[in-house]
Coordinates of C-alpha atoms in Angstrom, one line a residue:
M1 CA 0.0 0.0 0.0
T2 CA 1.6 3.3 -1.1
V3 CA 0.8 6.6 0.6
P4 CA 1.5 9.7 -1.4
G5 CA 4.1 12.1 -0.1
F6 CA 6.8 11.6 2.4
T7 CA 4.9 9.0 4.5
V8 CA 6.7 6.8 7.0
S9 CA 5.9 3.5 8.4
A10 CA 4.5 3.4 11.9
F11 CA 6.0 -0.1 11.9
I12 CA 4.2 -0.8 15.2
L13 CA 5.4 -4.2 16.3
L14 CA 3.0 -5.1 19.1
L15 CA 2.0 -8.3 20.8
H16 CA -1.2 -9.0 19.0
V17 CA -1.2 -11.6 16.3
N18 CA -4.4 -12.4 14.6
F19 CA -5.3 -15.5 16.5
V20 CA -6.3 -16.9 19.9
A21 CA -3.4 -16.1 22.2
N22 CA -3.1 -12.5 21.2
Y23 CA -6.7 -11.4 21.5
P24 CA -7.2 -10.6 25.2
S25 CA -10.8 -9.6 24.4
G26 CA -11.5 -13.0 22.8
K27 CA -12.5 -11.6 19.4
V28 CA -10.8 -14.5 17.5
T29 CA -13.2 -15.0 14.6
K30 CA -10.3 -15.2 12.1
S31 CA -9.1 -18.4 13.9
C32 CA -12.4 -20.2 13.6
H33 CA -11.3 -22.7 10.9
G34 CA -7.8 -23.7 12.0
M35 CA -8.1 -22.9 15.7
I36 CA -4.3 -22.3 15.7
P37 CA -2.5 -19.3 17.3
E38 CA 0.1 -18.5 14.7
H39 CA 2.9 -16.8 16.7
G40 CA 5.9 -18.9 16.1
H41 CA 5.8 -21.5 18.9
S42 CA 4.8 -25.1 18.6
P43 CA 1.7 -26.3 20.4
Q44 CA 2.0 -28.6 23.4
S45 CA 1.5 -32.3 22.6
H46 CA -0.1 -33.7 25.7
P47 CA -3.4 -32.0 26.6
A48 CA -3.8 -30.8 30.2
H49 CA -7.4 -29.8 29.9
N50 CA -10.6 -31.9 29.6
I51 CA -13.9 -31.5 27.7
S52 CA -16.9 -33.2 29.3
V53 CA -20.6 -33.4 28.3
S54 CA -23.8 -33.9 30.2
Q55 CA -25.0 -36.8 27.9
M56 CA -23.7 -39.0 25.2
T57 CA -26.7 -38.9 22.9
F58 CA -28.6 -36.0 21.4
R59 CA -31.6 -35.2 19.2
P60 CA -32.0 -32.2 16.9
G61 CA -33.1 -29.2 19.0
E62 CA -31.7 -30.6 22.3
Q63 CA -29.3 -28.7 24.6
I64 CA -26.1 -30.5 25.7
K65 CA -24.1 -29.0 28.6
V66 CA -20.4 -28.8 27.7
T67 CA -17.7 -28.2 30.3
L68 CA -14.1 -27.2 29.6
S69 CA -11.9 -27.6 32.7
G70 CA -8.3 -28.0 33.8
P71 CA -5.3 -26.0 35.1
P72 CA -5.7 -22.2 35.0
F73 CA -5.8 -20.8 31.4
K74 CA -6.3 -17.3 29.9
G75 CA -7.8 -18.0 26.5
F76 CA -9.8 -20.6 24.7
L77 CA -11.8 -21.4 21.6
L78 CA -14.5 -24.1 21.7
E79 CA -16.4 -25.5 18.7
A80 CA -18.5 -28.5 17.8
R81 CA -17.5 -30.4 14.6
D82 CA -18.7 -33.4 12.7
A83 CA -16.7 -36.3 14.2
E84 CA -16.3 -37.8 10.8
N85 CA -15.0 -34.5 9.2
L86 CA -13.0 -32.6 11.8
S87 CA -11.7 -30.1 9.1
G88 CA -15.3 -29.1 8.3
P89 CA -17.2 -26.1 9.5
P90 CA -18.6 -25.7 13.1
V91 CA -21.9 -27.5 13.7
G92 CA -24.8 -26.0 15.7
S93 CA -24.6 -23.1 18.1
F94 CA -23.9 -22.4 21.7
T95 CA -25.8 -20.7 24.6
L96 CA -23.8 -19.0 27.3
I97 CA -24.2 -19.9 31.0
D98 CA -21.8 -17.2 32.3
S99 CA -21.5 -14.2 29.9
H100 CA -18.9 -12.6 32.2
V101 CA -16.2 -15.1 31.3
S102 CA -17.2 -16.3 27.8
Q103 CA -18.7 -14.9 24.6
L104 CA -20.2 -16.2 21.4
L105 CA -18.5 -15.9 18.0
T106 CA -19.9 -16.0 14.5
C107 CA -18.0 -18.6 12.4
E108 CA -18.9 -19.5 8.8
D109 CA -21.7 -17.0 9.0
V110 CA -23.4 -18.9 11.8
Q111 CA -24.0 -16.8 14.9
G112 CA -23.0 -18.4 18.1
S113 CA -21.2 -21.3 16.4
A114 CA -18.1 -20.9 18.6
V115 CA -17.3 -19.7 22.2
S116 CA -14.2 -17.8 23.3
H117 CA -12.9 -16.0 26.4
R118 CA -14.1 -12.5 27.2
S119 CA -10.9 -11.4 29.0
P120 CA -7.4 -12.7 29.7
S121 CA -8.2 -13.3 33.3
K122 CA -7.3 -16.8 34.5
K123 CA -10.0 -19.4 34.6
T124 CA -10.2 -23.1 35.4
E125 CA -13.7 -24.0 34.1
I126 CA -16.0 -22.9 31.4
K127 CA -19.6 -24.2 31.0
V128 CA -21.9 -23.6 28.0
Y129 CA -24.9 -25.2 26.3
W130 CA -24.6 -26.6 22.8
D131 CA -27.8 -26.4 20.8
A132 CA -28.1 -29.3 18.3
P133 CA -29.3 -28.1 14.9
S134 CA -32.0 -29.8 12.9
S135 CA -29.5 -30.9 10.2
A136 CA -26.9 -32.2 12.6
P137 CA -24.6 -35.1 11.5
N138 CA -24.8 -38.4 13.2
H139 CA -21.8 -37.9 15.4
I140 CA -20.5 -34.8 17.0
T141 CA -17.3 -34.1 18.8
F142 CA -16.1 -30.9 20.6
L143 CA -12.7 -29.3 20.0
A144 CA -11.0 -26.7 22.1
T145 CA -7.9 -24.6 21.7
V146 CA -6.6 -23.6 25.2
V147 CA -4.0 -20.9 25.8
E148 CA -2.1 -20.9 29.1
K149 CA 0.3 -18.1 28.1
Y150 CA 1.9 -16.9 24.9
K151 CA 4.2 -19.8 24.2
I152 CA 2.1 -22.5 26.0
Y153 CA -1.0 -23.6 24.3
W154 CA -2.9 -26.7 23.1
V155 CA -4.7 -26.9 19.7
K156 CA -7.9 -28.8 19.0
I157 CA -8.1 -30.8 22.2
P158 CA -10.7 -33.5 21.4
G159 CA -13.7 -34.0 23.6
P160 CA -16.1 -37.0 23.7
V161 CA -18.1 -38.0 20.7
I162 CA -21.9 -37.7 21.1
S163 CA -24.2 -39.4 18.7
Q164 CA -27.8 -39.4 17.6
P165 CA -29.9 -42.4 18.7
N166 CA -30.3 -45.4 16.4
V167 CA -27.2 -44.7 14.3
L168 CA -24.2 -46.9 13.7
P169 CA -21.6 -46.6 16.4
F170 CA -18.8 -44.1 15.7
T171 CA -15.4 -45.7 14.8
T172 CA -12.2 -43.7 15.1
P173 CA -10.1 -43.8 11.9
A174 CA -6.7 -45.3 12.3
A175 CA -4.3 -42.5 13.0
T176 CA -0.8 -42.2 11.5
A177 CA 1.8 -40.7 13.7
A178 CA 3.1 -37.5 12.2
P179 CA 6.8 -36.8 12.4
V180 CA 7.7 -34.2 15.0
P181 CA 9.1 -31.2 13.2
T182 CA 12.5 -30.0 14.3
G183 CA 13.4 -26.4 13.9
P184 CA 16.7 -25.1 12.5
S185 CA 19.7 -25.1 14.8
V186 CA 20.7 -21.9 16.6
S187 CA 24.2 -21.2 17.9
H188 CA 25.8 -18.7 20.1
L189 CA 27.9 -15.9 18.7
T190 CA 31.4 -15.8 20.3
R191 CA 32.3 -12.2 19.4
S192 CA 30.6 -9.0 18.4
F193 CA 29.9 -7.9 14.9
N194 CA 32.1 -5.2 13.4
A195 CA 31.8 -2.6 10.7
S196 CA 35.2 -3.1 9.0
D197 CA 33.8 -4.5 5.8
C198 CA 30.9 -2.0 5.5
G199 CA 30.8 -0.6 2.0
K200 CA 33.4 -3.2 0.8
K201 CA 31.8 -6.6 1.3
K202 CA 28.8 -5.7 3.4
F203 CA 25.7 -3.6 2.7
C204 CA 25.4 -1.7 6.0
I205 CA 22.8 0.5 7.7
R206 CA 24.1 2.3 10.8
S207 CA 22.8 4.8 13.3
P208 CA 24.7 7.0 14.1
L209 CA 26.2 6.9 10.7
N210 CA 29.6 5.2 10.6
C211 CA 29.3 3.8 14.2
D212 CA 30.9 0.4 15.0
P213 CA 28.9 -2.2 17.0
E214 CA 32.2 -3.6 18.3
K215 CA 33.1 -0.4 19.9
E216 CA 29.9 1.5 20.6
L217 CA 27.1 0.1 22.7
A218 CA 24.5 2.6 21.3
C219 CA 25.2 1.7 17.7
V220 CA 22.2 0.4 15.7
F221 CA 23.7 -1.9 13.1
L222 CA 22.3 -3.9 10.2
S223 CA 24.4 -5.6 7.5
F224 CA 23.8 -7.9 4.5
T225 CA 26.6 -10.0 3.0
R226 CA 25.8 -11.8 -0.3
D227 CA 27.2 -15.3 -0.7
D228 CA 26.2 -16.8 -4.1
Q229 CA 22.5 -17.4 -3.8
S230 CA 22.0 -16.5 -0.2
V231 CA 22.6 -13.5 2.0
M232 CA 23.9 -13.3 5.6
V233 CA 22.1 -10.8 7.8
E234 CA 23.6 -9.3 11.0
M235 CA 21.6 -7.1 13.3
S236 CA 22.8 -5.4 16.5
G237 CA 21.5 -2.7 18.8
P238 CA 20.6 -1.9 22.4
S239 CA 17.4 -3.7 23.3
K240 CA 15.8 -5.2 26.4
G241 CA 13.2 -7.2 24.4
Y242 CA 13.6 -7.5 20.7
L243 CA 15.2 -6.2 17.5
S244 CA 13.5 -6.4 14.2
L245 CA 14.0 -5.6 10.5
A246 CA 11.6 -5.4 7.7
F247 CA 11.6 -4.9 3.9
S248 CA 8.8 -2.7 2.6
H249 CA 7.6 -1.5 -0.8
D250 CA 6.8 1.9 0.7
R251 CA 7.5 3.9 3.9
W252 CA 4.3 2.8 5.5
M253 CA 3.4 -0.3 7.4
G254 CA 1.6 -3.1 5.5
D255 CA 2.4 -6.2 3.4
D256 CA 6.0 -6.2 4.7
D257 CA 8.6 -9.0 5.0
A258 CA 9.9 -8.9 8.6
Y259 CA 12.4 -10.7 10.8
M260 CA 12.5 -10.6 14.6
C261 CA 15.0 -11.4 17.3
I262 CA 13.1 -11.9 20.5
L263 CA 14.6 -12.3 24.0
E264 CA 12.9 -14.9 26.2
D265 CA 14.4 -16.4 29.3
Q266 CA 17.9 -15.1 28.3
I267 CA 17.6 -16.8 25.0
V268 CA 17.1 -15.0 21.7
H269 CA 14.6 -16.6 19.3
I270 CA 15.0 -15.6 15.6
Q271 CA 11.8 -15.8 13.5
P272 CA 10.4 -14.4 10.3
S273 CA 7.1 -12.7 10.4
R274 CA 4.7 -10.8 8.1
L275 CA 2.8 -7.5 8.4
T276 CA -0.6 -7.2 6.9
G277 CA -2.1 -3.7 6.7
R278 CA -1.7 -1.6 9.8
S279 CA -2.1 -4.7 12.0
H280 CA 0.3 -6.5 14.2
P281 CA 3.0 -9.0 13.1
I282 CA 2.1 -12.6 12.5
M283 CA 5.0 -15.0 13.3
D284 CA 5.9 -17.6 10.6
S285 CA 7.9 -20.7 10.7
G286 CA 11.7 -20.3 10.9
D287 CA 12.3 -22.9 8.2
P288 CA 13.5 -20.5 5.6
L289 CA 16.3 -19.3 7.9
E290 CA 19.7 -21.0 8.3
D291 CA 22.9 -20.4 10.3
M292 CA 21.0 -18.6 13.1
A293 CA 23.1 -17.3 16.0
W294 CA 22.8 -14.7 18.7
R295 CA 24.6 -12.9 21.5
L296 CA 23.7 -10.8 24.6
A297 CA 26.2 -8.5 26.2
D298 CA 26.1 -5.2 28.1
G299 CA 22.5 -4.6 27.1
V300 CA 23.2 -5.1 23.4
M301 CA 21.4 -7.8 21.4
Q302 CA 23.0 -9.3 18.4
C303 CA 21.5 -11.9 16.0
S304 CA 22.4 -13.2 12.6
F305 CA 20.8 -15.6 10.1
R306 CA 21.1 -16.6 6.5
R307 CA 18.3 -16.9 4.0
N308 CA 18.2 -17.6 0.3
I309 CA 17.8 -14.5 -1.9
T310 CA 14.8 -16.0 -3.6
L311 CA 12.3 -18.3 -1.8
P312 CA 9.8 -19.2 -4.6
G313 CA 8.0 -21.9 -2.5
V314 CA 7.7 -19.8 0.7
K315 CA 4.8 -17.3 1.2
N316 CA 5.3 -13.8 2.4
R317 CA 9.1 -13.7 1.8
F318 CA 10.3 -11.1 -0.6
D319 CA 12.7 -11.6 -3.5
L320 CA 15.9 -9.8 -2.3
N321 CA 17.0 -9.1 -5.8
A322 CA 14.6 -6.1 -5.7
S323 CA 14.9 -2.8 -3.9
Y324 CA 13.0 -2.0 -0.7
Y325 CA 12.8 0.5 2.1
I326 CA 14.4 -1.1 5.2
F327 CA 13.2 -0.7 8.7
V328 CA 15.0 -1.4 12.0
A329 CA 12.9 -1.3 15.2
D330 CA 13.4 -2.3 18.9
G331 CA 11.2 -2.6 21.9
A332 CA 10.3 -4.5 25.0
A333 CA 9.2 -8.2 25.3
A334 CA 7.9 -10.4 28.0
D335 CA 7.5 -14.2 27.9
G336 CA 8.3 -14.1 24.2
R337 CA 5.5 -11.5 23.6
I338 CA 6.6 -8.3 21.9
H339 CA 5.3 -4.8 22.8
K340 CA 5.2 -1.5 21.0
H341 CA 8.6 -0.1 20.2
S342 CA 9.7 2.7 22.4
Q343 CA 10.8 4.9 19.6
Q344 CA 10.2 5.4 15.9
P345 CA 11.9 2.8 13.7
L346 CA 15.1 3.6 11.8
I347 CA 14.1 3.8 8.2
T348 CA 16.3 4.2 5.1
Y349 CA 15.9 7.4 3.1
E350 CA 15.2 5.5 -0.1
K351 CA 14.8 2.0 -1.5
Y352 CA 17.9 -0.1 -1.7
N353 CA 18.9 -3.5 -3.1
V354 CA 20.8 -5.2 -0.2
T355 CA 22.2 -7.9 -2.5
G356 CA 23.6 -5.4 -5.0
D357 CA 26.8 -3.3 -4.6
P358 CA 27.9 -3.0 -1.0
K359 CA 27.0 0.4 0.5
N360 CA 27.4 2.2 3.8
I361 CA 24.2 4.2 4.5
G362 CA 22.2 5.7 7.4
G363 CA 18.5 6.3 8.1
S364 CA 16.1 8.5 10.0
R365 CA 13.7 7.9 12.8
S366 CA 11.5 10.8 11.7
L367 CA 9.9 11.6 8.5
L368 CA 10.9 14.9 6.8
L369 CA 7.3 16.1 6.9
L370 CA 7.2 15.7 10.6
K371 CA 10.6 17.3 11.1
V372 CA 9.4 20.3 9.1
H373 CA 6.1 20.4 11.1
G374 CA 8.0 20.5 14.4
A375 CA 10.6 23.0 13.2
L376 CA 7.9 25.5 11.9
M377 CA 6.0 25.2 15.1
F378 CA 9.1 25.9 17.2
V379 CA 10.0 28.9 15.0
A380 CA 6.4 30.3 15.2
W381 CA 5.6 29.8 18.9
M382 CA 9.0 30.1 20.4
T383 CA 10.4 33.1 18.4
T384 CA 8.1 35.1 16.1
V385 CA 5.1 35.2 18.4
S386 CA 7.2 35.8 21.5
V387 CA 9.1 38.7 20.1
G388 CA 5.9 40.1 18.5
V389 CA 4.2 40.1 21.9
L390 CA 7.1 42.0 23.6
I391 CA 7.2 44.6 20.8
A392 CA 3.4 45.3 21.2
R393 CA 3.5 45.4 25.0
F394 CA 6.6 47.4 25.7
F395 CA 7.7 49.3 22.6
K396 CA 4.7 51.4 21.5
P397 CA 6.0 54.7 22.8
V398 CA 9.6 54.0 21.8
W399 CA 8.9 53.0 18.2
S400 CA 5.9 55.3 17.6
K401 CA 7.3 57.0 14.4
A402 CA 5.5 56.2 11.2
L403 CA 6.8 53.4 9.0
F404 CA 5.0 52.8 5.7
G405 CA 1.9 54.6 7.0
D406 CA 1.7 53.0 10.5
A407 CA 3.7 53.2 13.7
A408 CA 7.0 51.2 13.4
W409 CA 6.1 49.0 16.4
F410 CA 2.8 48.1 14.8
Q411 CA 4.4 47.2 11.5
V412 CA 7.0 44.9 13.3
H413 CA 4.3 43.4 15.4
R414 CA 2.0 42.8 12.5
T415 CA 4.8 41.2 10.4
L416 CA 5.8 38.9 13.2
M417 CA 2.2 37.8 13.9
L418 CA 1.4 37.3 10.2
T419 CA 4.6 35.1 10.0
T420 CA 3.4 33.2 13.0
S421 CA 0.0 32.5 11.5
A422 CA 1.5 31.5 8.1
L423 CA 4.0 29.1 9.7
T424 CA 1.3 27.6 11.9
F425 CA -1.0 27.0 8.9
I426 CA 1.7 25.3 6.9
A427 CA 2.8 23.2 9.9
F428 CA -0.8 22.3 10.6
L429 CA -1.3 20.8 7.1
L430 CA 1.8 18.6 7.1
P431 CA 0.6 15.9 9.5
F432 CA -2.6 15.6 7.4
I433 CA -0.4 15.1 4.3
Y434 CA 1.6 12.5 6.2
R435 CA -1.4 10.6 7.7
G436 CA -3.8 11.2 4.9
G437 CA -6.3 12.4 7.6
W438 CA -6.7 13.0 11.3
N439 CA -4.2 11.2 13.6
W440 CA -6.3 9.3 16.2
H441 CA -3.2 7.9 18.0
A442 CA -1.4 11.0 19.0
G443 CA -3.1 11.8 22.3
Y444 CA -4.1 15.4 23.1
H445 CA -1.4 16.9 20.8
P446 CA -3.5 17.2 17.6
Y447 CA -6.5 18.5 19.5
L448 CA -4.4 21.2 21.1
G449 CA -2.8 22.0 17.7
F450 CA -6.3 22.4 16.2
I451 CA -7.3 24.8 18.9
V452 CA -4.1 26.9 18.3
M453 CA -4.8 26.9 14.6
V454 CA -8.4 28.1 15.2
L455 CA -7.2 30.9 17.6
A456 CA -4.5 32.0 15.1
V457 CA -7.2 32.4 12.4
L458 CA -9.6 34.2 14.7
Q459 CA -6.8 36.6 15.7
L460 CA -6.2 37.5 12.1
L461 CA -9.9 38.1 11.5
L462 CA -10.2 40.1 14.7
A463 CA -7.2 42.2 13.8
A464 CA -8.7 42.9 10.3
F465 CA -11.7 44.6 12.0
R466 CA -9.7 46.5 14.6
P467 CA -11.7 49.6 15.6
P468 CA -10.0 53.1 15.5
L469 CA -8.0 54.2 18.5
H470 CA -10.7 56.3 20.2
D471 CA -13.6 54.1 19.2
P472 CA -15.7 53.0 22.3
R473 CA -15.2 49.4 21.2
R474 CA -11.4 49.6 21.2
K475 CA -11.1 48.6 24.8
M476 CA -13.1 45.5 24.3
F477 CA -11.0 44.7 21.2
N478 CA -7.8 45.1 23.2
W479 CA -8.9 42.7 25.9
T480 CA -10.3 40.2 23.4
H481 CA -7.1 40.4 21.3
W482 CA -4.9 39.9 24.4
S483 CA -7.0 37.1 25.8
M484 CA -7.1 35.0 22.7
G485 CA -3.4 35.6 22.0
T486 CA -2.4 34.6 25.5
A487 CA -4.6 31.5 25.3
A488 CA -3.0 30.5 22.0
R489 CA 0.5 30.9 23.4
I490 CA -0.2 28.8 26.5
I491 CA -1.9 26.0 24.5
A492 CA 0.9 26.1 21.9
V493 CA 3.5 25.5 24.6
A494 CA 1.4 22.6 26.0
A495 CA 1.1 21.2 22.5
M496 CA 4.9 21.4 22.0
F497 CA 5.5 19.7 25.3
L498 CA 3.3 16.8 24.2
G499 CA 4.6 16.7 20.6
M500 CA 8.2 16.3 21.6
D501 CA 7.4 12.8 23.0
L502 CA 5.3 11.5 20.0
P503 CA 6.9 8.6 18.1
G504 CA 6.9 10.7 14.9
L505 CA 9.4 13.2 16.4
N506 CA 10.4 11.9 19.8
L507 CA 13.3 14.2 20.5
P508 CA 15.9 12.2 22.5
G509 CA 16.8 12.5 26.2
P510 CA 15.2 14.3 29.1
W511 CA 17.0 17.6 28.1
K512 CA 14.1 18.5 25.8
T513 CA 11.7 18.9 28.7
Y514 CA 14.2 20.9 30.7
A515 CA 15.0 23.1 27.7
M516 CA 11.3 23.8 27.1
I517 CA 10.8 24.7 30.8
G518 CA 13.9 26.9 30.5
F519 CA 12.4 28.7 27.4
V520 CA 9.2 29.3 29.3
A521 CA 11.0 30.6 32.3
W522 CA 13.2 32.8 30.0
H523 CA 10.2 34.4 28.3
V524 CA 8.2 34.9 31.5
G525 CA 11.3 36.3 33.3
T526 CA 11.9 38.8 30.5
E527 CA 8.3 40.0 30.6
I528 CA 8.5 40.4 34.4
I529 CA 11.6 42.5 34.1
L530 CA 10.1 44.7 31.5
E531 CA 6.9 45.1 33.4
I532 CA 8.8 46.1 36.6
H533 CA 10.9 48.5 34.5
A534 CA 7.8 50.1 32.9
Y535 CA 6.0 50.4 36.2
R536 CA 9.0 52.1 37.9
L537 CA 9.3 54.6 35.1
S538 CA 5.6 55.4 35.1
R539 CA 5.8 56.2 38.9
K540 CA 9.0 58.2 38.7
V541 CA 8.5 61.6 40.4
E542 CA 10.4 64.8 40.8
I543 CA 10.2 66.4 44.2
L544 CA 10.6 70.1 44.3
D545 CA 12.2 70.9 47.7
D546 CA 10.9 74.5 47.8
D547 CA 7.2 73.7 47.9
R548 CA 7.2 69.9 48.3
I549 CA 5.1 69.6 45.1
Q550 CA 5.2 66.1 43.5
I551 CA 5.1 66.2 39.7
L552 CA 4.5 63.0 37.8
Q553 CA 6.5 62.5 34.7
S554 CA 4.6 61.8 31.6
F555 CA 4.4 58.1 30.6
T556 CA 5.8 58.7 27.1
A557 CA 8.8 60.6 28.4
A558 CA 9.5 57.9 31.0
E559 CA 9.3 55.2 28.4
A560 CA 11.7 57.2 26.2
E561 CA 14.2 57.4 29.0
G562 CA 14.1 53.6 29.4
Y563 CA 14.7 52.9 25.7
V564 CA 18.3 52.0 26.0
F565 CA 17.5 49.6 28.8
K566 CA 14.7 48.0 26.8
K567 CA 16.8 47.7 23.8
V568 CA 19.5 45.8 25.7
V569 CA 16.9 43.5 27.3
L570 CA 15.3 42.8 23.9
A571 CA 18.7 42.0 22.4
I572 CA 19.5 39.7 25.2
Y573 CA 16.1 38.0 25.0
V574 CA 16.3 37.5 21.3
C575 CA 19.8 35.9 21.6
G576 CA 18.6 33.6 24.4
N577 CA 15.4 32.8 22.4
L578 CA 17.5 31.9 19.3
T579 CA 19.7 29.7 21.4
F580 CA 16.8 27.7 22.6
L581 CA 15.4 27.5 19.1
T582 CA 18.8 26.3 17.7
M583 CA 18.9 23.6 20.3
F584 CA 15.5 22.2 19.2
L585 CA 16.1 22.6 15.5
S586 CA 19.5 20.9 15.8
A587 CA 17.9 18.0 17.6
I588 CA 15.3 17.6 14.9
N589 CA 17.9 17.7 12.2
R590 CA 19.8 14.8 13.9
L591 CA 16.8 12.5 13.9

């Protein structure tokens, strides 16, 4: 799926495969037919749970009580099948006894034809009624898939066979023992990867660019080395749960070929997976992978594997002779279950063929559109609006001379505010271009941004209808203009605080919060200093000793006397403001 413009994959690798074990709500309709949780682990071979029924015979229209019991389990899927055709569709429907722990599912367009868990809470017994249909086959058996935890589950546990009266007894077909599959061997790496052959024999992706995983713990490293008809993949980076890479046709999540290294019980499991749409990864069999190895040291996870460049007989694996965008992500994992990555994935700037000429490239954790969005908002609401407010509040008497038909202070103020509105409007559009619509997963940030945009537009409209200086409505205009502007500034700062932590930008380190607090303190402190200075000048008096008469200086003259002081304060403020702005813009540029 291709998204126009500079879109970037959310590449959200969560624990939530499309089957039983990963649906805590029990909505497992997609697994009705196979009843298999496809998340890379093999099912247990000896059932620990039991299915019992209230009677061994049934007639169409009767209700049979079915009980699933055993050691504590979190999830389950229960169905009735034709005992002579276990691969056929579910038969009949169920009626719940306790709707707090179980729920009905619609399988094969038959409402209530299966039962599943309602929540992941532990349970030891489930009781339901099975309603025999009018067209029921002669023999019915019940099958259950039971999930104890992510890696421990049983598939199609058989229950007793119940039969209609006056039919031939059910005979179990002779079973042929299936060979137990053995997975590919996995070894332990004895030494760290290194970057010495990057650009020579290896196609390397590194962040920071030119880092060496052998020397730098924070180095995110991915390399591809072609060997005839196969390619050796090495992946390294700081991680407490998993590392993953994916090949994608575009910079958006969906229909991607992914590979994951997942930490479980101090062992790293290496598995291929697939991404369908903006859903969660589905683990596949590790059969296409060879020479798998891993290493854990000093908080750094390293894993390697080999796969053939072309895998014509394997579904969901891409032909590595073509060019793709390449993603590298990391995140937490528990009991083999992966969770959402803590930061935006590292993504190459363009498509590359990893089996072609060796290269040494980097990537970015933030899309250009989102970088520009953040940069424009910082410029608008840290610099242009802040300076414009100070000019309007404190420099009216000082810069009162006409400039192109209006007072100089007003021309400067208007220019800065128009710039703020223009930058805000452009920045406001960019996330819509990126997402193709409203972002429902960004918390309060987009809502606050929308309010700021509305207030900025209203300020422009209000300013366009500003009444003359001595008009009776001027006082109301001044208060309305000040109130809306102040509200917009406060909300904009709140939006910037929230936006810095969003995955699309996610400025690194705690310094960003302290820097934003420092900027707010810097601006408020400057306003307080200028307010105190203006107040003192307005109250300055001249005492005539001869008649003790107190004469108040005019406000305009007092302001003129303080011009040098105000100019110095403004110059210092602008320098500090630009310093804060440069810090944020530099951080955005490094993403």
